[in-house]
Tab-separated table of C-alpha atoms in Angstrom:
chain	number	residue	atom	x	y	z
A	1	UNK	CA	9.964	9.698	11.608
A	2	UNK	CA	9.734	12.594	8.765
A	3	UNK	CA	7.394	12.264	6.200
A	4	UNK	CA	7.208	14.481	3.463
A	5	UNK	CA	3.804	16.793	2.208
A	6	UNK	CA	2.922	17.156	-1.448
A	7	UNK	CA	-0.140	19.447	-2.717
A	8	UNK	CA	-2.176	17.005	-5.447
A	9	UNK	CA	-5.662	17.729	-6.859
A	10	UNK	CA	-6.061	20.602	-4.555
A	11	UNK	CA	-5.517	18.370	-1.773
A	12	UNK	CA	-2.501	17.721	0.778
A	13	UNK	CA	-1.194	14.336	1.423
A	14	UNK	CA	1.555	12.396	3.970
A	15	UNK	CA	4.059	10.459	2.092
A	16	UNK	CA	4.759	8.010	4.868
A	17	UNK	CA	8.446	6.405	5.036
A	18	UNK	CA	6.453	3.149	6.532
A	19	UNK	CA	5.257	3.228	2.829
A	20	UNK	CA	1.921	4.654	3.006
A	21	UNK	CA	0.075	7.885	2.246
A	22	UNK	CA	-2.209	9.775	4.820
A	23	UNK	CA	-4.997	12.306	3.375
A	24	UNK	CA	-5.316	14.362	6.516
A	25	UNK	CA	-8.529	15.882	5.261
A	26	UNK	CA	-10.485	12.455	5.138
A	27	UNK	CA	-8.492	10.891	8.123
A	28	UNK	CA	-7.736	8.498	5.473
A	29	UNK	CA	-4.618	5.904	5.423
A	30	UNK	CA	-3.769	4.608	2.074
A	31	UNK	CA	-1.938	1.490	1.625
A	32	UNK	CA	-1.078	-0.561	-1.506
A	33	UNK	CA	-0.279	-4.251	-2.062
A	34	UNK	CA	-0.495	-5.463	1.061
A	35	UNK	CA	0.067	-9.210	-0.053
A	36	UNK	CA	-1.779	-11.368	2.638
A	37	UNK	CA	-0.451	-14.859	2.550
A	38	UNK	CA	2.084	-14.298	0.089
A	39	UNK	CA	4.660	-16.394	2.483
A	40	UNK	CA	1.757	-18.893	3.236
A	41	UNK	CA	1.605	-19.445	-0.535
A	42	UNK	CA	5.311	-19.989	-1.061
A	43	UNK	CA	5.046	-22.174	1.818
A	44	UNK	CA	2.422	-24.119	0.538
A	45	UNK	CA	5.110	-24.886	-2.682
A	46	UNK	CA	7.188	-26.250	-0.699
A	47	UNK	CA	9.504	-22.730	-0.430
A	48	UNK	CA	11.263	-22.035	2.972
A	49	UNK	CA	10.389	-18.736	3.425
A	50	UNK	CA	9.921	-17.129	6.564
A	51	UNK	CA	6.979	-16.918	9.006
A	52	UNK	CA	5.479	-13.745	10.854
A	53	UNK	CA	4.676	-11.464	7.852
A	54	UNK	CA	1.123	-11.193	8.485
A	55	UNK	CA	1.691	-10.054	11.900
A	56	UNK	CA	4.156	-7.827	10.618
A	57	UNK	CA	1.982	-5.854	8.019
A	58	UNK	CA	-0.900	-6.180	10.537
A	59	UNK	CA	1.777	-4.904	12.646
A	60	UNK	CA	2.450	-1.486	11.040
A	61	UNK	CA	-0.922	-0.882	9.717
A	62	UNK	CA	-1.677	-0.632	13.603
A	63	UNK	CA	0.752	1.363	14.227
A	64	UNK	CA	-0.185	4.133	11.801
A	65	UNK	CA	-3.771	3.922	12.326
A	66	UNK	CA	-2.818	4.769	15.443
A	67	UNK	CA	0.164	7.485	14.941
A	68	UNK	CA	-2.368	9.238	12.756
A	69	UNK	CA	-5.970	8.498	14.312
A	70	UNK	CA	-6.863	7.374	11.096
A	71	UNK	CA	-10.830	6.690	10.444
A	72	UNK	CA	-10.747	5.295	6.825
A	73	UNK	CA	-7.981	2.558	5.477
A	74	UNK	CA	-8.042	2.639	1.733
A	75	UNK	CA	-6.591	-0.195	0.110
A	76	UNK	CA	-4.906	-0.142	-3.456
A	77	UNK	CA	-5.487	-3.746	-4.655
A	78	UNK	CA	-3.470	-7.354	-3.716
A	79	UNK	CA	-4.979	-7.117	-0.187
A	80	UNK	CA	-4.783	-11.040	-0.559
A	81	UNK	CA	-1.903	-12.621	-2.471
A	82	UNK	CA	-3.523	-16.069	-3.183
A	83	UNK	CA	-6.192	-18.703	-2.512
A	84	UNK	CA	-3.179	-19.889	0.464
A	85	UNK	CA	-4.175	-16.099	2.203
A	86	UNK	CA	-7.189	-18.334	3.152
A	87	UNK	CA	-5.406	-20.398	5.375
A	88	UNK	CA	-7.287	-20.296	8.727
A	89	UNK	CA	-3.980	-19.035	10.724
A	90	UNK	CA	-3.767	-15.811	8.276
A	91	UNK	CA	-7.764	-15.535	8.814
A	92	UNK	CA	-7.517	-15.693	12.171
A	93	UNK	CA	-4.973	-12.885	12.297
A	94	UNK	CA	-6.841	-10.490	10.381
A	95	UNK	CA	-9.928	-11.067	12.369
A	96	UNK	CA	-8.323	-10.236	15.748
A	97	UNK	CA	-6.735	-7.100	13.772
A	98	UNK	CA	-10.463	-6.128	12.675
A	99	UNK	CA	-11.651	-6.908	16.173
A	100	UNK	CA	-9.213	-4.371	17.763
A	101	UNK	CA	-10.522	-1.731	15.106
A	102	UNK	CA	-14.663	-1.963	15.171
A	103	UNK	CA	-14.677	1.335	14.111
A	104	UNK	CA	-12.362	1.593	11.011
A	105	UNK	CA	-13.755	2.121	7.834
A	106	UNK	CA	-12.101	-0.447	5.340
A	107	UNK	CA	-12.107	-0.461	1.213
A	108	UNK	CA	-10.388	-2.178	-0.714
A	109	UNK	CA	-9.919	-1.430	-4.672
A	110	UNK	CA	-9.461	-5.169	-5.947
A	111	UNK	CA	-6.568	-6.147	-7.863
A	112	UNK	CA	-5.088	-8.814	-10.010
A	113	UNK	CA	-4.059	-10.887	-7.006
A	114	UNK	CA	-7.512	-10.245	-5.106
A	115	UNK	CA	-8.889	-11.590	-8.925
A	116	UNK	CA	-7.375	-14.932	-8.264
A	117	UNK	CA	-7.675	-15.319	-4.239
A	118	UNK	CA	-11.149	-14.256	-4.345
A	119	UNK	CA	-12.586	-11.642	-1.993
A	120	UNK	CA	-11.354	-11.447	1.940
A	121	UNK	CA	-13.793	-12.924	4.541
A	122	UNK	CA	-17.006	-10.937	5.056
A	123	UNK	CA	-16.247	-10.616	8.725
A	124	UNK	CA	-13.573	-8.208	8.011
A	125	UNK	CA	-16.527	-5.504	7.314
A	126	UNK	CA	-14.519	-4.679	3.917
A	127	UNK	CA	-15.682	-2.904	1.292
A	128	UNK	CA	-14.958	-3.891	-2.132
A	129	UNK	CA	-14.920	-1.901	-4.844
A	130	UNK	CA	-13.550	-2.010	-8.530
A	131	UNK	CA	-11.233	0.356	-10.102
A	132	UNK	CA	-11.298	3.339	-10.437
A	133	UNK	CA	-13.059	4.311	-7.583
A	134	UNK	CA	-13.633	7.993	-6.838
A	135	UNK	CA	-13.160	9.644	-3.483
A	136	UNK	CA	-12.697	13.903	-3.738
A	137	UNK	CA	-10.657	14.503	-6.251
A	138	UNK	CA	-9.229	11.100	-6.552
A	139	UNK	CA	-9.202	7.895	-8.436
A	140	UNK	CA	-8.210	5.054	-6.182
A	141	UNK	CA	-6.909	2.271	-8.450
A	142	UNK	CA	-5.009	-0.620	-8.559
A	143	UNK	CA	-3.291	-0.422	-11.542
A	144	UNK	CA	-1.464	3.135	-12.801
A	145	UNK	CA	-2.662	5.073	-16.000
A	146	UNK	CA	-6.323	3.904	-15.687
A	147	UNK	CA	-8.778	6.403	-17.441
A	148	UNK	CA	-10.269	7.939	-15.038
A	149	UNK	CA	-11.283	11.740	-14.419
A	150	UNK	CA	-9.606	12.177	-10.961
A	151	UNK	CA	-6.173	12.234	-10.097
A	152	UNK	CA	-4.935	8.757	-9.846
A	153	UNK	CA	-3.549	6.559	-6.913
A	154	UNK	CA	-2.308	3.955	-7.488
A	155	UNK	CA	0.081	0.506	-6.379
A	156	UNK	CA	0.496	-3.014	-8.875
A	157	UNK	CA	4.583	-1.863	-9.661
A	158	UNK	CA	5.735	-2.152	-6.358
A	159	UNK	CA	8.177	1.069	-7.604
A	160	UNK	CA	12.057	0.964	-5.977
A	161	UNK	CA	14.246	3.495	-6.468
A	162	UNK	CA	18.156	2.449	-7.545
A	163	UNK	CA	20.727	5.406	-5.586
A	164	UNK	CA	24.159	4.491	-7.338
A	165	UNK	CA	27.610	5.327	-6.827
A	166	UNK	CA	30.706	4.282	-8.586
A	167	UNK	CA	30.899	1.802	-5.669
A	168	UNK	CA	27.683	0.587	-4.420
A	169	UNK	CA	24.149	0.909	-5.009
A	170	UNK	CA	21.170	1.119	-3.058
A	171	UNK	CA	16.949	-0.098	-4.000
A	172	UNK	CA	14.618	1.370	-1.987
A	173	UNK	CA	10.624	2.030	-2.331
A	174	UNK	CA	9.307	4.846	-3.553
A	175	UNK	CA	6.537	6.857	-4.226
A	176	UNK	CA	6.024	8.572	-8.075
A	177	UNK	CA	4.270	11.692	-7.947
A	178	UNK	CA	3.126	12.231	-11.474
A	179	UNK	CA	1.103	15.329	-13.161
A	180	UNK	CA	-1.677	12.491	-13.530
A	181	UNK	CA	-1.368	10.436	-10.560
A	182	UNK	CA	0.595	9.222	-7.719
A	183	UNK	CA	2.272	5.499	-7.577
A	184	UNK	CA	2.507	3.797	-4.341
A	185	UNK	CA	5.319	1.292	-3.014
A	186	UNK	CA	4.173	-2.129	-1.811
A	187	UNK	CA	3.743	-1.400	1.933
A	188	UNK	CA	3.810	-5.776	2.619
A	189	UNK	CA	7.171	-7.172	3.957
A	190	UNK	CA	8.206	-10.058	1.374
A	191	UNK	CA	7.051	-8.237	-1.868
A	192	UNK	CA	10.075	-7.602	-3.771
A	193	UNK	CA	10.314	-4.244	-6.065
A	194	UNK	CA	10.940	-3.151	-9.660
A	195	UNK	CA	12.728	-0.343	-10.515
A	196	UNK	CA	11.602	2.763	-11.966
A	197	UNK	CA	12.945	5.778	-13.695
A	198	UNK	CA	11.140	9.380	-13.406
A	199	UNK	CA	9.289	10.360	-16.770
A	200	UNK	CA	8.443	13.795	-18.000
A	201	UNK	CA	7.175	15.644	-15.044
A	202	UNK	CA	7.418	12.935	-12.191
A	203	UNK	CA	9.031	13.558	-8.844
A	204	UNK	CA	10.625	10.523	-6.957
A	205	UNK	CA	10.275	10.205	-3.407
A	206	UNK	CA	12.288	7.580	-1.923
A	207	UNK	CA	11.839	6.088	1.891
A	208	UNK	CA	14.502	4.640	3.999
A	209	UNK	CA	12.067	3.287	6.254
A	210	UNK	CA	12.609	6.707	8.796
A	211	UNK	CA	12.211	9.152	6.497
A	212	UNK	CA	11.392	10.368	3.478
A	213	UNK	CA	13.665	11.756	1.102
A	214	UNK	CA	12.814	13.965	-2.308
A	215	UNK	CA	15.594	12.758	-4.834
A	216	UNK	CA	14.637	13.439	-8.585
């Protein structure tokens, strides 16, 4: 898979196409809106949705710690979708995920979701934090265009990217490399997208799930 490098805050990072961003420097994997027991919750309404995303985010989150050797996963708010993320089946899962990674540094930057579900079980080892939260050069946040005095990172839009012919059109995630900060796609299956637009100075970075692809 290709991912493509971009030079921020004096500092080179991955854009991932599994939807993620790796700061080699730090060993660091950055993930945004993960959504734990977002299907659980629509479940719990009543909506057939399907089963197996938990396993499927814990899934690639495995994969690239591994890929990468990460030491540090940085997460950019909505770790937990709802008060249904509770559910003892999706707390089970993410406890045998932890127990396969002793070692891994966790943080999570809590979002509007994490607000409302309350913070993940203390026997994840996670550190919480609130926004913005500076690491280097950077302001790890939840929501984009918080003051802050680093460069921002950032998730909350869950950013797609519409490629359109006179034919057809195509959404896929993407990453939004400002001149203030850099916008993260949802890296959870079942999370939907909106669609942005580039403004003044922003470079879009779209993933096709193999590689990534600069476009505007």
């Amino acid at each position: 898979m290709t991912h493509a490098t971009i030079q921020v805050a004096g500092e080179t990072l991955l854009l991932l196409p599994e939807k993620a961003v790796y700061w080699p420097a730090q060993r660091m994997l950055i993930v945004a809106d993960i959504h734990f027991g977002k299907a659980a919750a629509f479940r719990s309404l009543g909506v057939p949705v399907p089963r197996g995303t938990t396993s499927e985010n814990l899934a690639g989150l495995d994969a690239l710690v591994a890929q990468h050797d990460a030491r540090h996963v940085a997460f950019l708010g909505d770790f937990l979708h709802a008060r249904a993320a509770h559910a003892s089946s999706t707390q089970l899962a993410m406890l045998a995920w932890r127990g396969r990674h002793p070692d891994l540094a966790l943080t999570l930057v809590r979002g509007n979701h994490d607000l409302h579900a309350g913070d993940p079980a203390e026997a994840l080892g996670i550190e919480l934090v609130d926004e913005p939260h500076a690491i280097g050069p950077f302001a790890f946040c939840h929501h984009p265009g918080v003051d802050a005095a680093g460069y921002g990172l950032a998730g909350h839009v869950h950013p797609v990217y519409v490629l359109a012919t006179r034919f057809d059109a195509l959404r896929l995630p993407c990453f939004v490399v400002g001149t203030q900060g850099l916008l993260l796609p949802s890296f959870g299956a079942f999370t939907g997208g909106h669609a942005v637009k580039p403004g003044p100075g922003d470079r879009i970075y779209v993933t096709s799930g193999d590689m990534v692809h600069g476009v505007a």
